[in-house]
XYZ file of N, CA and C in Angstrom:
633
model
N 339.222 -182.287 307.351
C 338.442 -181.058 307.454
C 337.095 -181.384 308.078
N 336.589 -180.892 309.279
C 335.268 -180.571 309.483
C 334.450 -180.293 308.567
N 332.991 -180.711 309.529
C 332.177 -180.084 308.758
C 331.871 -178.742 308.951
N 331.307 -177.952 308.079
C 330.839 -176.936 307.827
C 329.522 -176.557 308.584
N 329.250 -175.692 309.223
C 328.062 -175.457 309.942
C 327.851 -173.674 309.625
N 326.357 -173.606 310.015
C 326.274 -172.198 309.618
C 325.480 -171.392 310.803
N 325.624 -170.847 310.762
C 324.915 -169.771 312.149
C 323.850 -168.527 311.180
N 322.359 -169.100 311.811
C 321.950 -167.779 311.188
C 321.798 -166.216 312.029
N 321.933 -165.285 311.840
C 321.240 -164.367 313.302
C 319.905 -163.877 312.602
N 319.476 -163.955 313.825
C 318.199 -162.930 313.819
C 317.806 -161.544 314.516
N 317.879 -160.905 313.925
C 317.750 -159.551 314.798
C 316.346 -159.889 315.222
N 315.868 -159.251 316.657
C 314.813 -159.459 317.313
C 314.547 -157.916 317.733
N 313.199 -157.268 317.945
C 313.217 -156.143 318.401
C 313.446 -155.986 320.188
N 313.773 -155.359 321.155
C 313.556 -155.650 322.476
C 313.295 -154.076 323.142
N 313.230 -153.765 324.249
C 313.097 -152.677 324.286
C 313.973 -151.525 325.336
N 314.375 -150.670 324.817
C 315.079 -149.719 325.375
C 314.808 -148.672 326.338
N 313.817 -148.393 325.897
C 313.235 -147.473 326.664
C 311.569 -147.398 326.616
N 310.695 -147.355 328.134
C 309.251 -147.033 327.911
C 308.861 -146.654 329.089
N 307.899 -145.436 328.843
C 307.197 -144.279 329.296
C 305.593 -144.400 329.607
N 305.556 -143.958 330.400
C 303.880 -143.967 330.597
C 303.316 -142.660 330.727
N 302.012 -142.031 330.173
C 300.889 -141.020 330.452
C 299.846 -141.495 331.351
N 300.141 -140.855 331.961
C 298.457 -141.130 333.241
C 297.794 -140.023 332.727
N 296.245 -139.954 332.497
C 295.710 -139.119 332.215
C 294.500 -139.601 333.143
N 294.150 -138.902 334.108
C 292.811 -138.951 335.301
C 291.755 -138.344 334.481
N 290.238 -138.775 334.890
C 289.403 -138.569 334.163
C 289.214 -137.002 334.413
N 288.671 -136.239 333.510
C 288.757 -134.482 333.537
C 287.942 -133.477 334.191
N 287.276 -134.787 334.787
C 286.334 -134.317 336.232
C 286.668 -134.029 337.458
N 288.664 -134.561 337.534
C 288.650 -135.123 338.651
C 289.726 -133.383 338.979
N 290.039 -132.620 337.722
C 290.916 -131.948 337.929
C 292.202 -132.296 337.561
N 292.935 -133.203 338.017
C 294.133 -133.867 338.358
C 294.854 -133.957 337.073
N 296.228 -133.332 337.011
C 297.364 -133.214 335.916
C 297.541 -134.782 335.520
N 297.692 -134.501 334.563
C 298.586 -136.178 333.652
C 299.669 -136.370 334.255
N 300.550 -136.974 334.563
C 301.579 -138.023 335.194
C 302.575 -138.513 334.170
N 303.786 -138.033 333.774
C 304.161 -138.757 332.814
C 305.569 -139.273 333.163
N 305.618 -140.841 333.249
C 307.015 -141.409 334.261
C 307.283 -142.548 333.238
N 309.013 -142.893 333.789
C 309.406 -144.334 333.017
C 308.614 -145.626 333.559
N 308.339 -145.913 332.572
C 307.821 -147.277 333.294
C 308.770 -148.933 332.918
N 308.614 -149.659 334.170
C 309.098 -150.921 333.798
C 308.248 -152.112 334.112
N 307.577 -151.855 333.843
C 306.440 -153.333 333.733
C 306.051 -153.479 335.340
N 306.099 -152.636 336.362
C 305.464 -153.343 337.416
C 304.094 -152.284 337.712
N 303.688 -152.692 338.723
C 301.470 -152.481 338.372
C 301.673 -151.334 338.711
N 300.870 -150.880 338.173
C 300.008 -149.542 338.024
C 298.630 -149.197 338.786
N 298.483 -147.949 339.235
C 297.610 -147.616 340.180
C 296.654 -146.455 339.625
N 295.231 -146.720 338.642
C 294.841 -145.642 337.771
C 293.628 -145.139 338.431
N 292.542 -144.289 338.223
C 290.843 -143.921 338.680
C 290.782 -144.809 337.428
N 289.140 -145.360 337.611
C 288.496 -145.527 336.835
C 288.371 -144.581 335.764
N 288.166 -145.096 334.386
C 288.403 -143.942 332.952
C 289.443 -143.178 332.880
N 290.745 -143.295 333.560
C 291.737 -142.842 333.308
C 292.899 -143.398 332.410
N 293.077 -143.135 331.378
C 293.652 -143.202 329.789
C 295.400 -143.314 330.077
N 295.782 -144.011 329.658
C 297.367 -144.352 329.558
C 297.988 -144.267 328.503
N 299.090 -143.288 328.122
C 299.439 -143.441 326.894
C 301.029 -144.535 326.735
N 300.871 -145.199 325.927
C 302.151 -146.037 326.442
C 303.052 -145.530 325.352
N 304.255 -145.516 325.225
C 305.511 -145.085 324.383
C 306.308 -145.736 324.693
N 307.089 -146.647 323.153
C 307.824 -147.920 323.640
C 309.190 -147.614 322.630
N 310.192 -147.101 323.044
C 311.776 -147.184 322.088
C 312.288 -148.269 322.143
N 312.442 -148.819 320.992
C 313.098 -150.258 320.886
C 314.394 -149.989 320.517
N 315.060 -151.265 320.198
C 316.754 -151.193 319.840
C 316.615 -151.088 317.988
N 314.815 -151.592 317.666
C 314.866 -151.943 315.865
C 314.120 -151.227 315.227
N 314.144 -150.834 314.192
C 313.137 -149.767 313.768
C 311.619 -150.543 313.708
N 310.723 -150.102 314.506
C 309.419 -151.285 314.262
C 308.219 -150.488 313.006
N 307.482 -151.618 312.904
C 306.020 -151.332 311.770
C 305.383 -151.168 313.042
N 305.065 -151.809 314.045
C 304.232 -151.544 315.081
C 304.480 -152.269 316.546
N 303.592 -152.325 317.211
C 303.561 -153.177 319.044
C 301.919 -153.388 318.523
N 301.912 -154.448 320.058
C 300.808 -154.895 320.221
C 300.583 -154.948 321.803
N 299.591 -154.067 322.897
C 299.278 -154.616 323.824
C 297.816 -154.859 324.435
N 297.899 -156.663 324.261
C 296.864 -157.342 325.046
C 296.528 -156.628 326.514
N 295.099 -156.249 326.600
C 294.589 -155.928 327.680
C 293.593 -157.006 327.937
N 293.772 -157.775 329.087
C 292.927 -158.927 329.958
C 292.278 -158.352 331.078
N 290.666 -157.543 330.976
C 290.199 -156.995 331.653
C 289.883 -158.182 332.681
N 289.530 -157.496 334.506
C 289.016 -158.916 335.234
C 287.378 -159.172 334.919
N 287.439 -160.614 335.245
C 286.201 -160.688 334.063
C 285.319 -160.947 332.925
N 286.588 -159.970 332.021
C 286.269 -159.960 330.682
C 286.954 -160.402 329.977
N 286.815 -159.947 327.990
C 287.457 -160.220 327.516
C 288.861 -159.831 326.938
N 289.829 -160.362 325.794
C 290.531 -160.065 326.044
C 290.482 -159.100 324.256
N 291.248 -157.950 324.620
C 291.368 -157.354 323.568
C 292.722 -156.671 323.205
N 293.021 -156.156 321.619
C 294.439 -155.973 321.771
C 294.420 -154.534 321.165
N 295.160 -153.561 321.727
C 295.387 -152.434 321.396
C 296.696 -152.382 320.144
N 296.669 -150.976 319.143
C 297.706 -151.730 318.673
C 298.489 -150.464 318.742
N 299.948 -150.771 318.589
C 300.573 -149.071 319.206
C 301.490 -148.479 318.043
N 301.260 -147.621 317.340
C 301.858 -147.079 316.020
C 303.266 -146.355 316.295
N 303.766 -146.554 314.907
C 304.732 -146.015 314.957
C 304.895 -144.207 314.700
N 305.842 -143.644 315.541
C 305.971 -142.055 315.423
C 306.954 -141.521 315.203
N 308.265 -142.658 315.216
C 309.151 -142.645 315.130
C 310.145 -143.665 314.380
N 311.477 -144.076 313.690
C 311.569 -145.384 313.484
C 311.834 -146.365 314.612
N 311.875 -146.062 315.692
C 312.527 -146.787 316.621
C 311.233 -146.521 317.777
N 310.190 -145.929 317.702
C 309.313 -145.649 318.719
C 308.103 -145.929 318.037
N 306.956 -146.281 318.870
C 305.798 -146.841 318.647
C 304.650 -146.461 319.972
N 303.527 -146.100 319.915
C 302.825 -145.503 320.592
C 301.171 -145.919 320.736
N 300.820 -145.584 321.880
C 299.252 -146.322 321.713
C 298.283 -145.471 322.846
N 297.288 -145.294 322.854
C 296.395 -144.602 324.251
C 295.353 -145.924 324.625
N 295.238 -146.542 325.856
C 294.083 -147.239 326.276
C 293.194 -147.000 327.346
N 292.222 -146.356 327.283
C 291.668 -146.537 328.438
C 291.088 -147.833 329.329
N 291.220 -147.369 330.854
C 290.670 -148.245 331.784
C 289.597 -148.300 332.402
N 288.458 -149.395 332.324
C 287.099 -149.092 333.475
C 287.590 -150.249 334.502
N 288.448 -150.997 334.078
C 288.472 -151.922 335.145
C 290.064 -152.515 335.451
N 290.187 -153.247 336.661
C 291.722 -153.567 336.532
C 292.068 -154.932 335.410
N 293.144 -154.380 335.128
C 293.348 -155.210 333.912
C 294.741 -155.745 333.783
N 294.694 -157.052 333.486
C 296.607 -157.216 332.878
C 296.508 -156.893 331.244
N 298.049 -156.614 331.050
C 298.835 -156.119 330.164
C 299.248 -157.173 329.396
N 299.987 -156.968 328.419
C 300.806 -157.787 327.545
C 301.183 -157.312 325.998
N 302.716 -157.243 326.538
C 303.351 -156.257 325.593
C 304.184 -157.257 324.173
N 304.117 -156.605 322.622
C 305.099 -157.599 321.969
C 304.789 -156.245 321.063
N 306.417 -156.576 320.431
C 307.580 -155.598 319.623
C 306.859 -155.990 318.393
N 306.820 -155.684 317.097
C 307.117 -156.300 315.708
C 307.756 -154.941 314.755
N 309.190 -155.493 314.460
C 310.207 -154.934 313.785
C 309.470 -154.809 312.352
N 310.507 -153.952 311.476
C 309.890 -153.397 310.099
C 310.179 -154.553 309.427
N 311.093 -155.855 309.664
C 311.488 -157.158 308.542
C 310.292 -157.738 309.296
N 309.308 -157.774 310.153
C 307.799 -158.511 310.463
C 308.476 -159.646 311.925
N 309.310 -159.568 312.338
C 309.992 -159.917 313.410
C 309.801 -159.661 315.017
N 308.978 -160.689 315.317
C 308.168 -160.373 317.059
C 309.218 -160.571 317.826
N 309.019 -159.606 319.187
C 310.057 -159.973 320.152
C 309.813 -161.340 320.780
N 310.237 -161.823 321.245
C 310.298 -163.203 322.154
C 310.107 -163.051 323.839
N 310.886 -161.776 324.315
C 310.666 -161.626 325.620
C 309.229 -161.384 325.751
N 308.851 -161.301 327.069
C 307.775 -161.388 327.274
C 307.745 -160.132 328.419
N 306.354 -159.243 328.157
C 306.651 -158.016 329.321
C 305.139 -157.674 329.097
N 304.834 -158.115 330.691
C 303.946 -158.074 331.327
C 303.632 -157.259 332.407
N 302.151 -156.852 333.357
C 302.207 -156.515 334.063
C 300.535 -156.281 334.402
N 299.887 -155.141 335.448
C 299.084 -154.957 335.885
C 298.607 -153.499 336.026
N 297.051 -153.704 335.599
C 296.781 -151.846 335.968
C 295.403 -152.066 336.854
N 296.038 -151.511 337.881
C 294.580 -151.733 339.315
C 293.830 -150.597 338.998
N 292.608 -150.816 338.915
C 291.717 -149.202 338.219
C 291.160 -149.311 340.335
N 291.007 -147.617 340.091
C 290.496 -147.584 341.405
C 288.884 -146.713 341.837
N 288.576 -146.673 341.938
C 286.911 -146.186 342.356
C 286.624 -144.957 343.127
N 286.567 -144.291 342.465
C 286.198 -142.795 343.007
C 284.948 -142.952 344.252
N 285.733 -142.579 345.599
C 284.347 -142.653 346.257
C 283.275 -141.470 346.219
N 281.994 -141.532 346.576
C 281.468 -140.179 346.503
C 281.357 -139.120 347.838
N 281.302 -137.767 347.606
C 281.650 -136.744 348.475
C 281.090 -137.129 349.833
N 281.019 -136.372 351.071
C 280.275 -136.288 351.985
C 279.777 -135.016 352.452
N 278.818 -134.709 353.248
C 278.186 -133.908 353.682
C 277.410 -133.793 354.082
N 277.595 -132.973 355.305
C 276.536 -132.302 356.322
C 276.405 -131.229 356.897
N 275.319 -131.161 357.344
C 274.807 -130.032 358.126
C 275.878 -129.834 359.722
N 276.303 -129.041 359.940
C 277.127 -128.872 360.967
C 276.085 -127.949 362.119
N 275.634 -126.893 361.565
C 274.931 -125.645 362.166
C 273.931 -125.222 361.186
N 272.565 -124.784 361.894
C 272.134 -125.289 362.963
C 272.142 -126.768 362.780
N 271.921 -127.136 364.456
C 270.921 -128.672 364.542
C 269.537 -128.745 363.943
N 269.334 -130.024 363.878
C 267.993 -130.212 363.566
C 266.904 -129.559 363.967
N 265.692 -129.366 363.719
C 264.479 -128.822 364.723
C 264.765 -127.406 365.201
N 265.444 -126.847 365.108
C 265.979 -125.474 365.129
C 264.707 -124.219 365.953
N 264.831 -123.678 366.986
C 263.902 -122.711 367.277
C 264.713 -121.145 367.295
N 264.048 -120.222 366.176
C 264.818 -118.882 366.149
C 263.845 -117.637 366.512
N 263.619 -116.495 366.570
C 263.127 -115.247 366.521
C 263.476 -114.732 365.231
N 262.341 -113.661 364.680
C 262.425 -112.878 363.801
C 263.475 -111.909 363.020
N 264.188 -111.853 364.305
C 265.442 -110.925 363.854
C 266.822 -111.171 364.044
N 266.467 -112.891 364.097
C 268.206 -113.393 363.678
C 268.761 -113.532 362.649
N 269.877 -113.653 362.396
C 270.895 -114.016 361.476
C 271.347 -115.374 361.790
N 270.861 -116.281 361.298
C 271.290 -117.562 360.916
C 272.430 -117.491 360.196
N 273.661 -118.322 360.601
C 274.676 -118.809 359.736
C 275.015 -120.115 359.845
N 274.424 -120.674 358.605
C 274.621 -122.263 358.418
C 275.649 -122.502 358.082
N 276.264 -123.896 358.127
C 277.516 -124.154 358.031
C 277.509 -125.689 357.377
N 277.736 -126.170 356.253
C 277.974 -127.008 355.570
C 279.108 -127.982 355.494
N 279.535 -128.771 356.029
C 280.998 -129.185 355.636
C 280.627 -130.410 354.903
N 281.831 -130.236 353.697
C 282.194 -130.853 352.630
C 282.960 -132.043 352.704
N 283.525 -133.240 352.008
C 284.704 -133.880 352.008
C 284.578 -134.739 350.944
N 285.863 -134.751 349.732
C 285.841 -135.859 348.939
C 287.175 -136.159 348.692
N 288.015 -137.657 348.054
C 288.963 -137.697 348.153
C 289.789 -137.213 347.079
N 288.747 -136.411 345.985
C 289.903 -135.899 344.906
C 289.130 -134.458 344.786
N 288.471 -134.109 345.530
C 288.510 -132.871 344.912
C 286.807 -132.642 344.974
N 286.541 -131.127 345.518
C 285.518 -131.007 345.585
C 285.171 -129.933 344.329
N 283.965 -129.918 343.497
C 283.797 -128.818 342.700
C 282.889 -127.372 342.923
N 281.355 -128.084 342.988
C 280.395 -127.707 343.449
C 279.448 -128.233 344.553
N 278.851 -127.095 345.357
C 277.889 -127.094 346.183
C 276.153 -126.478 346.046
N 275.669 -126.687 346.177
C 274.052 -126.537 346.011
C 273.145 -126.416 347.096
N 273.065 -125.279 347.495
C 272.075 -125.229 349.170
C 270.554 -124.674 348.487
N 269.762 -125.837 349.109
C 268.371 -125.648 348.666
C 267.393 -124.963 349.636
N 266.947 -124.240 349.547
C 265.748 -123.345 350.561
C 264.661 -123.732 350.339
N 263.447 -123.547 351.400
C 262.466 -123.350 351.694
C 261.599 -122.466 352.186
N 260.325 -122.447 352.438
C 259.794 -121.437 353.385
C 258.209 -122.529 352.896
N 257.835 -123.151 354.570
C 256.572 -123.629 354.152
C 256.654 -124.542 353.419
N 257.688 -125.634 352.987
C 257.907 -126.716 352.070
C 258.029 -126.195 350.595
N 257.706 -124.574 350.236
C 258.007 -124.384 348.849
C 259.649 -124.115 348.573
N 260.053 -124.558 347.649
C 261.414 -124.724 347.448
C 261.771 -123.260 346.588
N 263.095 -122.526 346.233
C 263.298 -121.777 345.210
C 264.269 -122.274 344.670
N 265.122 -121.503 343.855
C 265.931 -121.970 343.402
C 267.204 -122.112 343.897
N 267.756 -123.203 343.773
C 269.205 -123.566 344.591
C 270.540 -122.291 345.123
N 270.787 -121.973 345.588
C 272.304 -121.152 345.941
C 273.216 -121.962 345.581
N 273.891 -121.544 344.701
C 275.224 -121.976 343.638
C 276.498 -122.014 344.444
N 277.520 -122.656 344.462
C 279.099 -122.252 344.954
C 280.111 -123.002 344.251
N 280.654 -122.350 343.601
C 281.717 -123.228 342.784
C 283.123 -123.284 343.351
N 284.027 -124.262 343.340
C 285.086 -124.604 343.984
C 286.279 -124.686 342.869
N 286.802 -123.489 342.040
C 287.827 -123.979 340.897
C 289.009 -124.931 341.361
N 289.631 -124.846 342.689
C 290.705 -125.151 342.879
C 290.661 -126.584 343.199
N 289.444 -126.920 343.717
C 289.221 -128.680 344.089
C 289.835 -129.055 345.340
N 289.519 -127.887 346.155
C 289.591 -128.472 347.703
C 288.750 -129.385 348.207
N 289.924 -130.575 348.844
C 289.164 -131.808 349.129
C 288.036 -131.628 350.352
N 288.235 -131.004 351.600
C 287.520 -130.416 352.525
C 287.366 -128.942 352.831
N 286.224 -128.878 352.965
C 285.938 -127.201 353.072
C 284.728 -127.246 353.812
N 284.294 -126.103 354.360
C 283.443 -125.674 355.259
C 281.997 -124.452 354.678
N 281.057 -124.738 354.188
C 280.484 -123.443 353.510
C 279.378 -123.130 354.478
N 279.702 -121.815 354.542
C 278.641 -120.247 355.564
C 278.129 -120.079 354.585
N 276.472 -120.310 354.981
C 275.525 -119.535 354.499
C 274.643 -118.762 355.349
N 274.648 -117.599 355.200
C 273.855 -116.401 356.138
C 272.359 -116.276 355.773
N 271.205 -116.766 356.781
C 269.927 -116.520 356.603
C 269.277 -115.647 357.221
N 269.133 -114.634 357.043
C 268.250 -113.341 357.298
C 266.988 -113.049 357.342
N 266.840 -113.561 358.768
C 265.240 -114.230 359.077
C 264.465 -112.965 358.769
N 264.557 -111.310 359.031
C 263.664 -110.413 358.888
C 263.466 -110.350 357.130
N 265.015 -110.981 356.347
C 264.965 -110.265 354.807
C 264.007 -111.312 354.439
N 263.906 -112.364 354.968
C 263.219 -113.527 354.297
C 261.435 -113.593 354.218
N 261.189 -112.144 355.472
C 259.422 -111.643 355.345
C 258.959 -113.148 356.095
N 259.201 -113.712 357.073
C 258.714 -114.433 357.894
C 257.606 -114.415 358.716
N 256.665 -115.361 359.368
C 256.313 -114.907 360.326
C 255.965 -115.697 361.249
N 255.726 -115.538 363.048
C 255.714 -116.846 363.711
C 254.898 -117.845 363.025
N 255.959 -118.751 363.327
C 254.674 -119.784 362.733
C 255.465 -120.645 361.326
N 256.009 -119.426 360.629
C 256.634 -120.191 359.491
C 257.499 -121.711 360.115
N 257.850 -122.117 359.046
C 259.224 -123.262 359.050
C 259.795 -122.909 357.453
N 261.259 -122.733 358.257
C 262.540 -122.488 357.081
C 263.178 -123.856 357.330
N 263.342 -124.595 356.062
C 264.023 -125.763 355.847
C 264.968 -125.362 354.781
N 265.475 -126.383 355.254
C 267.147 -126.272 353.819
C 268.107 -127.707 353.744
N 268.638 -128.219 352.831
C 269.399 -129.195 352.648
C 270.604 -128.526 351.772
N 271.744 -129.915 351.288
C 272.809 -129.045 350.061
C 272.982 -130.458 349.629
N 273.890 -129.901 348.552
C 274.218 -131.252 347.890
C 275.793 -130.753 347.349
N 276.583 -132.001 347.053
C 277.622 -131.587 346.712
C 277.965 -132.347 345.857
């Protein structure tokens, strides 16, 4: 007779299924994103929040994912359970960062695989704008109608505009324009009504905007 040998098993947790939330920062406008994910890099704005959701094959107590900011240090998010078999976490990003994912089952049992990856944070550039019409140095008569023309451009979305007046270097208060829909380029007419404005030769009408 042989000897006797014994086999132990170990159940290990691994994972079945996982999901990602993109959430863009709430300035930017831009809907949440919610797709399968499999561990390869990620493309976020700066301050945009990820919710991760991880279905395993084992009922878990929790996950754990290491975020290795560039740079910095390293810190660990921890991702709860919502389900017996699902586990959940939100992290936000200021910078690009690696990942690092591990299971722990309800008997206290870490996965072994290893699932990794990358989140490239990306940098909101800022708007542009200029004066289109008139040109600079501008010479008019009393009883024109000026229509200035502003053009806009940003790459996620424009909100507001701000055209500042003058007369004589005194400023008033700004002309407002709000943009709900977050058109990235746009064009803004503003009509100046040299007689409504009580002018006279001699004045100077200045104006800038901001966006």
């Amino acid at each position: 007779q042989s000897n006797q040998m014994q086999l132990h098993v170990n159940l290990i947790p691994d994972i079945r299924k996982c999901q990602t939330q993109i959430m863009p920062p709430e300035y930017t406008g831009l809907e949440s994103i919610k797709r399968k994910y499999d561990f390869k890099p990620l493309t976020v704005l700066k301050k945009s929040k990820i919710i991760f959701e991880i279905e395993s094959n084992r009922p878990l107590q929790s996950g754990q994912i290491t975020v290795t900011p560039d740079n910095g240090k390293p810190y660990v998010c921890e991702l709860k359970p919502i389900k017996a078999n699902i586990v959940t976490g939100i992290i936000p990003f200021e910078t690009t960062s690696n990942i690092k994912l591990k299971l722990i089952d309800i008997d206290n049992n870490s996965s072994v695989e290893t699932w990794e990856s990358i989140v490239m944070v990306q940098y909101d550039a800022k708007p542009f704008i200029s004066i289109t019409n008139p040109t600079s140095d501008s010479f008019i008569t009393n009883d024109f109608k000026l229509s200035a023309i502003i053009s806009m451009s940003d790459d996620y979305g424009l909100s507001k505009c701000r055209i500042h007046r003058a007369l004589n270097g005194v400023y008033t208060q700004p002309k407002i324009f709000e943009y709900p829909l977050y058109a990235t380029t746009m064009d803004q007419n503003y009509l100046f009504d040299i007689k409504d404005l009580g002018v006279v030769p001699g004045d100077v009408i200045s104006f800038y905007a901001d966006v």
